[in-house]
Tab-separated table of C-alpha atoms in Angstrom:
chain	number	residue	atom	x	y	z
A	1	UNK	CA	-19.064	-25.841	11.343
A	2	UNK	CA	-15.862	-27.850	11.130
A	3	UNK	CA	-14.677	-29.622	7.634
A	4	UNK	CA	-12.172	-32.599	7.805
A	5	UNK	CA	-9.388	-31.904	5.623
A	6	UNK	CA	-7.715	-33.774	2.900
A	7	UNK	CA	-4.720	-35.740	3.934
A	8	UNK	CA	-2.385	-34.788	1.981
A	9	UNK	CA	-2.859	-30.899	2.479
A	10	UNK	CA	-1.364	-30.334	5.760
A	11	UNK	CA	-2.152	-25.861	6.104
A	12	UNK	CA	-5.720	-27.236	5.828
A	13	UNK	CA	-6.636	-29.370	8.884
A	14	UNK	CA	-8.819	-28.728	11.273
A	15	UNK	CA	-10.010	-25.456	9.708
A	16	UNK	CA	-13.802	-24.995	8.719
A	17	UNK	CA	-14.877	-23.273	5.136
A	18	UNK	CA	-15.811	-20.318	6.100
A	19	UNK	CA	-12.578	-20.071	8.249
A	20	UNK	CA	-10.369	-20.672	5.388
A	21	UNK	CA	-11.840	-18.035	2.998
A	22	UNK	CA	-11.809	-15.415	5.848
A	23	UNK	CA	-8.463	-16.252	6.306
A	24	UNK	CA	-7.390	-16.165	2.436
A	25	UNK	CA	-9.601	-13.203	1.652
A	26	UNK	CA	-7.940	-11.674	4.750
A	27	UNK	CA	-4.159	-12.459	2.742
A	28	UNK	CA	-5.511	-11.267	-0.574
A	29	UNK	CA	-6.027	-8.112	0.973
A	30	UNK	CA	-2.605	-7.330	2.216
A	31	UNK	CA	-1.281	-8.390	-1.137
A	32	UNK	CA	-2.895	-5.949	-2.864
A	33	UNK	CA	-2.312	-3.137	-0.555
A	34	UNK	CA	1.467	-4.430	-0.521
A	35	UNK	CA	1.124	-4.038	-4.538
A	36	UNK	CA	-0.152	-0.480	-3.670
A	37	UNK	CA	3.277	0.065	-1.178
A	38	UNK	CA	5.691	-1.058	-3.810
A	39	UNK	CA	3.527	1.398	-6.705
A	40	UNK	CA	3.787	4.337	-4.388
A	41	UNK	CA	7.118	3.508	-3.832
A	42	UNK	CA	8.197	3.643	-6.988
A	43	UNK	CA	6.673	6.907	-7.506
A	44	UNK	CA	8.552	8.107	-4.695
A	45	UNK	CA	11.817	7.417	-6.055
A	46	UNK	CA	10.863	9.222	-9.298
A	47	UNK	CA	9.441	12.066	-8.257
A	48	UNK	CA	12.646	11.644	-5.720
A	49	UNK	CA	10.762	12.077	-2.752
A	50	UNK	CA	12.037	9.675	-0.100
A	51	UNK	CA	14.111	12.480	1.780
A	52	UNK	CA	11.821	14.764	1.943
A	53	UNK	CA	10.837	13.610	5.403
A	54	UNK	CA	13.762	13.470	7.299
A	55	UNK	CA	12.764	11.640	10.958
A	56	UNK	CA	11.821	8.309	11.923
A	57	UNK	CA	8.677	8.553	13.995
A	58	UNK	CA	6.505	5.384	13.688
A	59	UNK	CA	3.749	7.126	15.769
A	60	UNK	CA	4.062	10.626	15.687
A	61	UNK	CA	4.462	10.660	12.369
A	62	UNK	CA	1.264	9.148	11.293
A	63	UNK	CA	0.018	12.744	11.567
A	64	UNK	CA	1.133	14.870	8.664
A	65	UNK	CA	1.896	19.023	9.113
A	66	UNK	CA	-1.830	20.681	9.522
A	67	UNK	CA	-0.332	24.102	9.755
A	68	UNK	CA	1.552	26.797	8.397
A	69	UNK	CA	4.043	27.058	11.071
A	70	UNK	CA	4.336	22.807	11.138
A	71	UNK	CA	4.635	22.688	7.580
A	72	UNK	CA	7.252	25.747	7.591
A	73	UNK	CA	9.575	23.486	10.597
A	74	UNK	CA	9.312	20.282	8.048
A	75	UNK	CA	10.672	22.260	4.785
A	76	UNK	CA	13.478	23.596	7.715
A	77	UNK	CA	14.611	19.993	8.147
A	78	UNK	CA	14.785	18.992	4.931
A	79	UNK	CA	16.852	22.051	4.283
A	80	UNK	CA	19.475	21.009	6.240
A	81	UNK	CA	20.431	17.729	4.136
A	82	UNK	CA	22.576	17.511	1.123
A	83	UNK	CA	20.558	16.670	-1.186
A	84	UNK	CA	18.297	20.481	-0.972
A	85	UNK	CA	21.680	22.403	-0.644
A	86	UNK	CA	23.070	20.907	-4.107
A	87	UNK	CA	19.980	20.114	-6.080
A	88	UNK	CA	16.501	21.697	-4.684
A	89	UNK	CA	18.598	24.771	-3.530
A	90	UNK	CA	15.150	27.632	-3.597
A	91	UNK	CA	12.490	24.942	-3.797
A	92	UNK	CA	9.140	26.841	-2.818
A	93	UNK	CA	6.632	25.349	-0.090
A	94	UNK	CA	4.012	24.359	-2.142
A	95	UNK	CA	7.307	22.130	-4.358
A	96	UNK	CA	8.041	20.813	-0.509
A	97	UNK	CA	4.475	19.650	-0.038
A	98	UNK	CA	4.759	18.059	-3.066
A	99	UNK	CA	7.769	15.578	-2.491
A	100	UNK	CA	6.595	15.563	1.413
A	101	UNK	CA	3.294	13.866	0.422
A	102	UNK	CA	4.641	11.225	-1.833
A	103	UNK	CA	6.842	10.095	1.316
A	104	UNK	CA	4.318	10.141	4.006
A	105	UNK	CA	1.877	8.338	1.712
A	106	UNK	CA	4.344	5.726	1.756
A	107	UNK	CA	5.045	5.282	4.939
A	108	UNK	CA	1.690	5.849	5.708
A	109	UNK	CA	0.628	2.568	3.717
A	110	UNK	CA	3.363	1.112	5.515
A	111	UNK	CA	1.584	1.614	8.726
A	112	UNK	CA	-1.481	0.570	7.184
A	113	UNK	CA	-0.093	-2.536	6.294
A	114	UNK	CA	1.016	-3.839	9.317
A	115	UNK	CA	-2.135	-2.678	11.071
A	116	UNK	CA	-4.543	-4.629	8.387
A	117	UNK	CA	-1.592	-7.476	8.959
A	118	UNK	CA	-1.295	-7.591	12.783
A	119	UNK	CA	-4.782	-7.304	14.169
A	120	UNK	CA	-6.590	-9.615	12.350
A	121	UNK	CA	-4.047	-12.408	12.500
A	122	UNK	CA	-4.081	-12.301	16.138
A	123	UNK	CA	-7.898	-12.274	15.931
A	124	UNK	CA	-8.099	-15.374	13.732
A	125	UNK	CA	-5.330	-16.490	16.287
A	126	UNK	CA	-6.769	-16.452	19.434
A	127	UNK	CA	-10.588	-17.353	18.092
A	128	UNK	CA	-8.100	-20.528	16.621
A	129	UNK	CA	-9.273	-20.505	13.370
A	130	UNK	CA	-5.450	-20.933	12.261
A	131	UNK	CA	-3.487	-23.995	12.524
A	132	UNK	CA	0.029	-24.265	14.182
A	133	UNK	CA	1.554	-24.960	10.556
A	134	UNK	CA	-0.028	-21.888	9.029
A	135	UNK	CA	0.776	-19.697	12.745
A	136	UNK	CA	4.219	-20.066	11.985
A	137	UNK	CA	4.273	-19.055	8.456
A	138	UNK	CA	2.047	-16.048	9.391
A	139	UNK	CA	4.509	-15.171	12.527
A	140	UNK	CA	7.323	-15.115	9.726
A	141	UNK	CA	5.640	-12.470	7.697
A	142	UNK	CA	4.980	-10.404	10.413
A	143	UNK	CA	8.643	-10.704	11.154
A	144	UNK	CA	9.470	-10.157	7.172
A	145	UNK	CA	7.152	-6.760	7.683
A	146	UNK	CA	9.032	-5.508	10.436
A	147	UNK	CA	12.308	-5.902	9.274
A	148	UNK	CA	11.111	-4.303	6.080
A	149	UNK	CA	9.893	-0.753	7.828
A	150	UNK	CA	13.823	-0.908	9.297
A	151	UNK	CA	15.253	-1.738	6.258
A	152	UNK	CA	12.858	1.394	4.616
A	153	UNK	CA	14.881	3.866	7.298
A	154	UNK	CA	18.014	2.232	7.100
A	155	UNK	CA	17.496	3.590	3.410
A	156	UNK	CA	16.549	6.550	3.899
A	157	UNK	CA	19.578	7.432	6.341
A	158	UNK	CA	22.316	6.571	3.891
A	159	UNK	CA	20.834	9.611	1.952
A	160	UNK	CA	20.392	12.453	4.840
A	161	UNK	CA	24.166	13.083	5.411
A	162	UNK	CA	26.940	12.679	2.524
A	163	UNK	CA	24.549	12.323	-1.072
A	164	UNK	CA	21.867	13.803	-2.531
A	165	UNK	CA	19.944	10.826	-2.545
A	166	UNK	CA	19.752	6.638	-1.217
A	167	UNK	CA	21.548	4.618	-1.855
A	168	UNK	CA	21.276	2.244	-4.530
A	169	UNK	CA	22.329	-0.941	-2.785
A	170	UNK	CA	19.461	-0.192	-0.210
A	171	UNK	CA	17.328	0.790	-2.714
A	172	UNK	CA	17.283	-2.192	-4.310
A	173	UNK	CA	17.195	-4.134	-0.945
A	174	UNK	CA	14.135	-2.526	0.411
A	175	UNK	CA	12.230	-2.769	-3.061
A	176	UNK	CA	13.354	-6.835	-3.205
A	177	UNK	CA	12.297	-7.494	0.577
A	178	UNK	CA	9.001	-6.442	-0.215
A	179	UNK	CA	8.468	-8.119	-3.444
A	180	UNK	CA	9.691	-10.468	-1.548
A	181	UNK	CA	7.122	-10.351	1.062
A	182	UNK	CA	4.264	-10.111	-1.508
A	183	UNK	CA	5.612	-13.628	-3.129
A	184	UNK	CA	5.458	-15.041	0.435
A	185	UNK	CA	1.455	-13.347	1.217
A	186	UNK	CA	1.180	-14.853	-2.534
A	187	UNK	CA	1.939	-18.035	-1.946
A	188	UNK	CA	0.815	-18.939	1.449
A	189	UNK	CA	-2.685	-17.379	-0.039
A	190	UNK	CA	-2.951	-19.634	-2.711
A	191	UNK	CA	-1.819	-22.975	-0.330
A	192	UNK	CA	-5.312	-22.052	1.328
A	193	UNK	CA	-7.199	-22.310	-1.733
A	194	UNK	CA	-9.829	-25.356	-0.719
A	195	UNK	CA	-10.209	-26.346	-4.202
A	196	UNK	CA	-6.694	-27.701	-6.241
A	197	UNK	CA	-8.453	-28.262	-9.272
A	198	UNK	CA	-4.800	-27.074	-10.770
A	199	UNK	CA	-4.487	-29.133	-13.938
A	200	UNK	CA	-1.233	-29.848	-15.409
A	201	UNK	CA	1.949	-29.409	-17.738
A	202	UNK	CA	5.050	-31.182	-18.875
A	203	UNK	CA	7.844	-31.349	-16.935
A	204	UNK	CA	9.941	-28.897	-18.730
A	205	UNK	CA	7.382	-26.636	-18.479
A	206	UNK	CA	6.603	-26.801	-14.714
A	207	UNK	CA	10.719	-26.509	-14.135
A	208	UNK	CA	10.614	-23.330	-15.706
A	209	UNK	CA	7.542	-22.275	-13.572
A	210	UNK	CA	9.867	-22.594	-10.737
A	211	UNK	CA	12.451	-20.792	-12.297
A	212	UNK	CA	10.625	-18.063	-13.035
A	213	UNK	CA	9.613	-16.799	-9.390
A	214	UNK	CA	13.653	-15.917	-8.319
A	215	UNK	CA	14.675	-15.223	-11.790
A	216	UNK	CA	11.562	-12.199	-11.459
A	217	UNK	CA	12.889	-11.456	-8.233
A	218	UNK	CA	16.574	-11.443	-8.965
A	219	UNK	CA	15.182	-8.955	-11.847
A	220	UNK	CA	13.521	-6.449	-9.703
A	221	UNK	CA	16.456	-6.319	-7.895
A	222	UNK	CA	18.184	-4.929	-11.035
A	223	UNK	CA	15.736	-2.887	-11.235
A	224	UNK	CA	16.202	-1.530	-8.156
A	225	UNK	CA	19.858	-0.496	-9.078
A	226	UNK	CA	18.447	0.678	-12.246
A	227	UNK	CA	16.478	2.931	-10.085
A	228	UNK	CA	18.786	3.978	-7.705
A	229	UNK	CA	21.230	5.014	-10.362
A	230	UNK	CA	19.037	6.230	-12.750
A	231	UNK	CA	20.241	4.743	-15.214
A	232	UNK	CA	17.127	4.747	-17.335
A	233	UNK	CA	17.895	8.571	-18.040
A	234	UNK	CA	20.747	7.389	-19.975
A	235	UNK	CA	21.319	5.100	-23.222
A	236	UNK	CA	17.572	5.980	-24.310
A	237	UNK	CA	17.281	3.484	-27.413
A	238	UNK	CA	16.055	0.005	-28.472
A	239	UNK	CA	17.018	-2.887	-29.480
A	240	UNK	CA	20.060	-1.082	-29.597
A	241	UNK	CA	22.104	0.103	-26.931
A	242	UNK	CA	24.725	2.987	-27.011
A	243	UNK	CA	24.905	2.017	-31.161
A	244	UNK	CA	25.191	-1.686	-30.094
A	245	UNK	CA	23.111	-4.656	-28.967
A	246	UNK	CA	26.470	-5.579	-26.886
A	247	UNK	CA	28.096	-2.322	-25.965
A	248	UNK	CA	32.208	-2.789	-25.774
A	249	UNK	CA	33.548	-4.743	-23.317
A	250	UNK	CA	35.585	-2.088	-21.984
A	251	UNK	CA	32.241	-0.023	-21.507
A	252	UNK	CA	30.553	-1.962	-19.511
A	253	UNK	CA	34.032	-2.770	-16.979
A	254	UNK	CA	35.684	0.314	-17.302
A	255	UNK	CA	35.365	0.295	-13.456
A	256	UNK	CA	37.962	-1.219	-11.429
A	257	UNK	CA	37.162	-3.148	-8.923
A	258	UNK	CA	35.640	-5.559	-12.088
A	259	UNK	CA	32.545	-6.619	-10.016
A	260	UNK	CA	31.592	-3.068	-9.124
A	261	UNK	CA	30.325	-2.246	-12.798
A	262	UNK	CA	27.658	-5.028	-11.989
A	263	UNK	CA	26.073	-2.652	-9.341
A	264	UNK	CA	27.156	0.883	-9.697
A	265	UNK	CA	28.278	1.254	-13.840
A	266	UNK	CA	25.269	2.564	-15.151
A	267	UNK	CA	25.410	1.210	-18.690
A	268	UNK	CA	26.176	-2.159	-17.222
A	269	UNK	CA	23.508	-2.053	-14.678
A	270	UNK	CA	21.209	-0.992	-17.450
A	271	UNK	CA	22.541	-3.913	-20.052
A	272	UNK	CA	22.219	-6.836	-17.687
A	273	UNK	CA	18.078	-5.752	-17.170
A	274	UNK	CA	17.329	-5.781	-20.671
A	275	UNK	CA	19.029	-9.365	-20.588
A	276	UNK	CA	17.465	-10.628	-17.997
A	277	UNK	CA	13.918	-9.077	-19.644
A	278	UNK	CA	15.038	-10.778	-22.124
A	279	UNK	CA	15.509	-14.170	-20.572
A	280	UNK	CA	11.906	-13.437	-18.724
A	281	UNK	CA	9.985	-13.470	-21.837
A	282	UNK	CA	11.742	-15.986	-23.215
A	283	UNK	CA	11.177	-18.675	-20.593
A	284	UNK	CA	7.379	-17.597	-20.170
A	285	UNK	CA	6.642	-17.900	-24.160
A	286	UNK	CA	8.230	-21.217	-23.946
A	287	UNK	CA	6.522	-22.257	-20.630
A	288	UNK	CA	3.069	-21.504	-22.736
A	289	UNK	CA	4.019	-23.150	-26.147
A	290	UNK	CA	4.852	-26.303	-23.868
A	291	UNK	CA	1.918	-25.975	-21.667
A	292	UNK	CA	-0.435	-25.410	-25.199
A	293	UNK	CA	1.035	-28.484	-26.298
A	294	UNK	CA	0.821	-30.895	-23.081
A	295	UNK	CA	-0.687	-29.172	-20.742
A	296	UNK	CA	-4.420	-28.867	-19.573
A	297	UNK	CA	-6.570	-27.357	-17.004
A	298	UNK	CA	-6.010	-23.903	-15.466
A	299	UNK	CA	-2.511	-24.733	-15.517
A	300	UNK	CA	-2.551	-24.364	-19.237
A	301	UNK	CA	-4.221	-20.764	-18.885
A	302	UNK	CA	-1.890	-19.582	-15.958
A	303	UNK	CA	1.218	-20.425	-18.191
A	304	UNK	CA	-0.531	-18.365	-21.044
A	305	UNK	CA	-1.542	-15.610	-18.757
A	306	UNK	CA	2.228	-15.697	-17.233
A	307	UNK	CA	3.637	-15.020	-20.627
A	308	UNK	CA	0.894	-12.618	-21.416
A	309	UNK	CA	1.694	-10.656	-18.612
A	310	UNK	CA	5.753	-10.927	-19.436
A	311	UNK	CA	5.464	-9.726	-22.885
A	312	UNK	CA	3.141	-6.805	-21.204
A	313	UNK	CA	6.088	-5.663	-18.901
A	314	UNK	CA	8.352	-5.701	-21.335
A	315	UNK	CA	6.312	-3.430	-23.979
A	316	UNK	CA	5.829	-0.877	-20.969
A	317	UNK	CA	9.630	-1.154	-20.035
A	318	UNK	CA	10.907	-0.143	-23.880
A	319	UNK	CA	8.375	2.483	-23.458
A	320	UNK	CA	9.476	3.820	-20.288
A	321	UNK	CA	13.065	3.544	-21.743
A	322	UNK	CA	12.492	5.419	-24.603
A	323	UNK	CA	10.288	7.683	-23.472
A	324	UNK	CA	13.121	8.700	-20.835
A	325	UNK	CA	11.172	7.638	-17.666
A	326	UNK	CA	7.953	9.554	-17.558
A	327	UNK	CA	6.311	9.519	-14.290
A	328	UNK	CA	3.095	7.512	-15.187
A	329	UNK	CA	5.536	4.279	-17.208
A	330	UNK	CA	7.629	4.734	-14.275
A	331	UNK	CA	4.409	3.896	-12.270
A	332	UNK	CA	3.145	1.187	-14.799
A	333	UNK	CA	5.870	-0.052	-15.461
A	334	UNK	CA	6.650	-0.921	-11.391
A	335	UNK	CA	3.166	-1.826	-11.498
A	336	UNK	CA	3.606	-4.203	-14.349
A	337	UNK	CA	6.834	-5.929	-12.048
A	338	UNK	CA	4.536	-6.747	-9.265
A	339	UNK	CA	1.628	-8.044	-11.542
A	340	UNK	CA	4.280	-10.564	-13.398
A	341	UNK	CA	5.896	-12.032	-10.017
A	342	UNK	CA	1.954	-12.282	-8.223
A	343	UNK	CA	1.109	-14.306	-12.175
A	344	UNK	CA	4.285	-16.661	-11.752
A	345	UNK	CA	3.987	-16.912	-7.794
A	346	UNK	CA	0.605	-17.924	-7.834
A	347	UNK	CA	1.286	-20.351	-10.995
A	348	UNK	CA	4.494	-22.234	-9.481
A	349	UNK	CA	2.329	-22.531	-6.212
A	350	UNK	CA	-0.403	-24.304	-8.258
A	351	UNK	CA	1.576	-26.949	-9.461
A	352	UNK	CA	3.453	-27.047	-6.226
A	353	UNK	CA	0.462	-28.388	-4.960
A	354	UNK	CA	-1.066	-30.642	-7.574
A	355	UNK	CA	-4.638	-31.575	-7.834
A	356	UNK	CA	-6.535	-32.943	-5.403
A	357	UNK	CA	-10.110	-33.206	-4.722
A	358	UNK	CA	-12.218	-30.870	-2.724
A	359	UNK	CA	-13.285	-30.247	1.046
A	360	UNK	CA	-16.353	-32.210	1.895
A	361	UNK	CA	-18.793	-29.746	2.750
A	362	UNK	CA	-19.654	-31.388	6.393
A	363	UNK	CA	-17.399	-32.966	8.896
């Protein structure tokens, strides 16, 4: 059965009810499993996994060791790079096997992803359930997806031949692209929601909505670095930081080229994600007092829930600190990333697209 769609809603024309909730379910789906990727991920990096498998081999390597004598050639490879020599030098098999199935986990959701991505969109495709508007977006995550699972080797290769592990520019690349992605699956998700009963806030309120979504972004990012230089190991105290809320100026650009401290000085790297974290919570709690005082509707709740979610991260991100990185607030606290950008994404996409009545149930 076909619905006409509201005229001012464009991704919505010409598709039936049924269509559009196959199709949004269908997006929900690869979010979460996205959320899943970037978890893994992150427990990959901690448990410092991601060069434990040292080829490329999109097919073939879908099918992890399933004997001794396979499982004895991987643990040969991985010998062979820097990073066993100097720092695993005597790992046993069974410590191998360990690190080896972090990694193909990972890239085994990777596959997974584009699999549970690519076949039904060309389904819904060539039934035409989608419209050309909403084709074109979908064609541009696919792309986003692909280019992701290069930039993932890309990674891994600047870590196979001269260090002992990725690096952290890359790092932080490949865990922004996807977040990046899952803001994009987010968004176009909620556009399809039939309903845009969204309510409202002030105008100060919904600017910082908008905000929020890069400013997340530009924080994982950080965090990325963070990651990739471990610099959570270090400087293990709160509010303070090295004795100081501001460590010395000469501290934090002791390195010369100045700009390099910003991406490879770990106390500097580590300083300018607390501020940001800082900044984060900030904006959301004001976002929700302004929303509790003008505001009504969902759009009210999602501001509270934003800011709920903010002050969240940030509790399990002084606990990870302090706790000097523990696997599981490692996990959480990557988790907790995700959870906040999918919150603000889905938010700023709400007001984005204002109220508006709902899809008559006949044609």
């Amino acid at each position: 059965m076909r619905v006409a769609a509201i005229a001012d809603n464009p991704p919505l024309i010409g598709m039936s009810r049924g269509h559009l909730a196959a199709v949004r379910a269908w997006l929900v789906v690869v979010a979460v499993l996205v959320i899943a990727m970037v978890v893994v991920g992150g427990a990959t990096r901690l448990t410092e996994s991601g060069l434990s498998i040292t080829e490329w081999q999109p097919i073939k390597g879908t099918i992890p060791p399933l004997s001794a004598a396979e499982w004895t050639a991987e643990f040969e490879k991985y010998k062979q790079i820097p990073q066993y020599v100097k720092l695993n030098l005597g790992m046993s098999l069974e410590e191998f096997k360990f690190i080896y199935w972090w990694e193909w986990s990972h890239r085994l959701l990777g596959r997974l992803i584009g699999i549970v991505f690519a076949v039904p969109f060309l389904i819904f495709w060539l039934r035409g359930w989608l419209t050309p508007r909403l084709t074109v977006k979908l064609v541009g995550l696919l792309a986003l997806g692909g280019s992701q699972g290069l930039l993932g080797w890309w990674m891994v290769k600047s870590g196979l031949a001269d260090r002992t592990e990725v690096s952290e520019y890359r790092l932080a690349m490949h865990l922004t692209l996807a977040c990046l992605i899952l803001t994009a699956i987010v968004w176009v998700a909620s556009s399809l929601k039939e309903e845009r009963a969204s309510g409202s806030v002030p105008g100060a309120a919904r600017a910082i909505a908008y905000l929020l979504v890069p400013l997340i972004l530009v924080q994982i990012f950080m965090g990325g670095l963070v990651a990739g230089l471990r610099a959570g190991m270090a400087y293990n105290t709160w509010p303070l930081m090295d004795g100081h809320f501001v460590p010395a100026l000469n501290n934090l650009y002791i390195m010369a080229p100045t700009w390099v401290n910003h991406f490879e000085n770990a106390l500097t790297v580590q300083f300018q994600h607390r501020m940001v974290a800082y900044l984060i919570v900030g904006l959301a709690l004001l976002q929700a007092w302004l929303a509790m005082r003008g505001g009504n509707g969902p759009a009210r709740g999602r501001a509270l829930l934003v800011a709920a979610v903010a002050l969240g991260q940030a509790a399990i991100g002084i606990i990870t600190l302090v706790l000097v990185v523990p696997l599981w607030a490692g996990i959480l606290h990557q988790l907790g990333g995700v959870l906040l950008l999918t919150a603000a994404t889905v938010h700023a996409q709400r007001l984005v697209a204002g109220p508006a009545p709902q899809l008559p149930a006949r044609a």
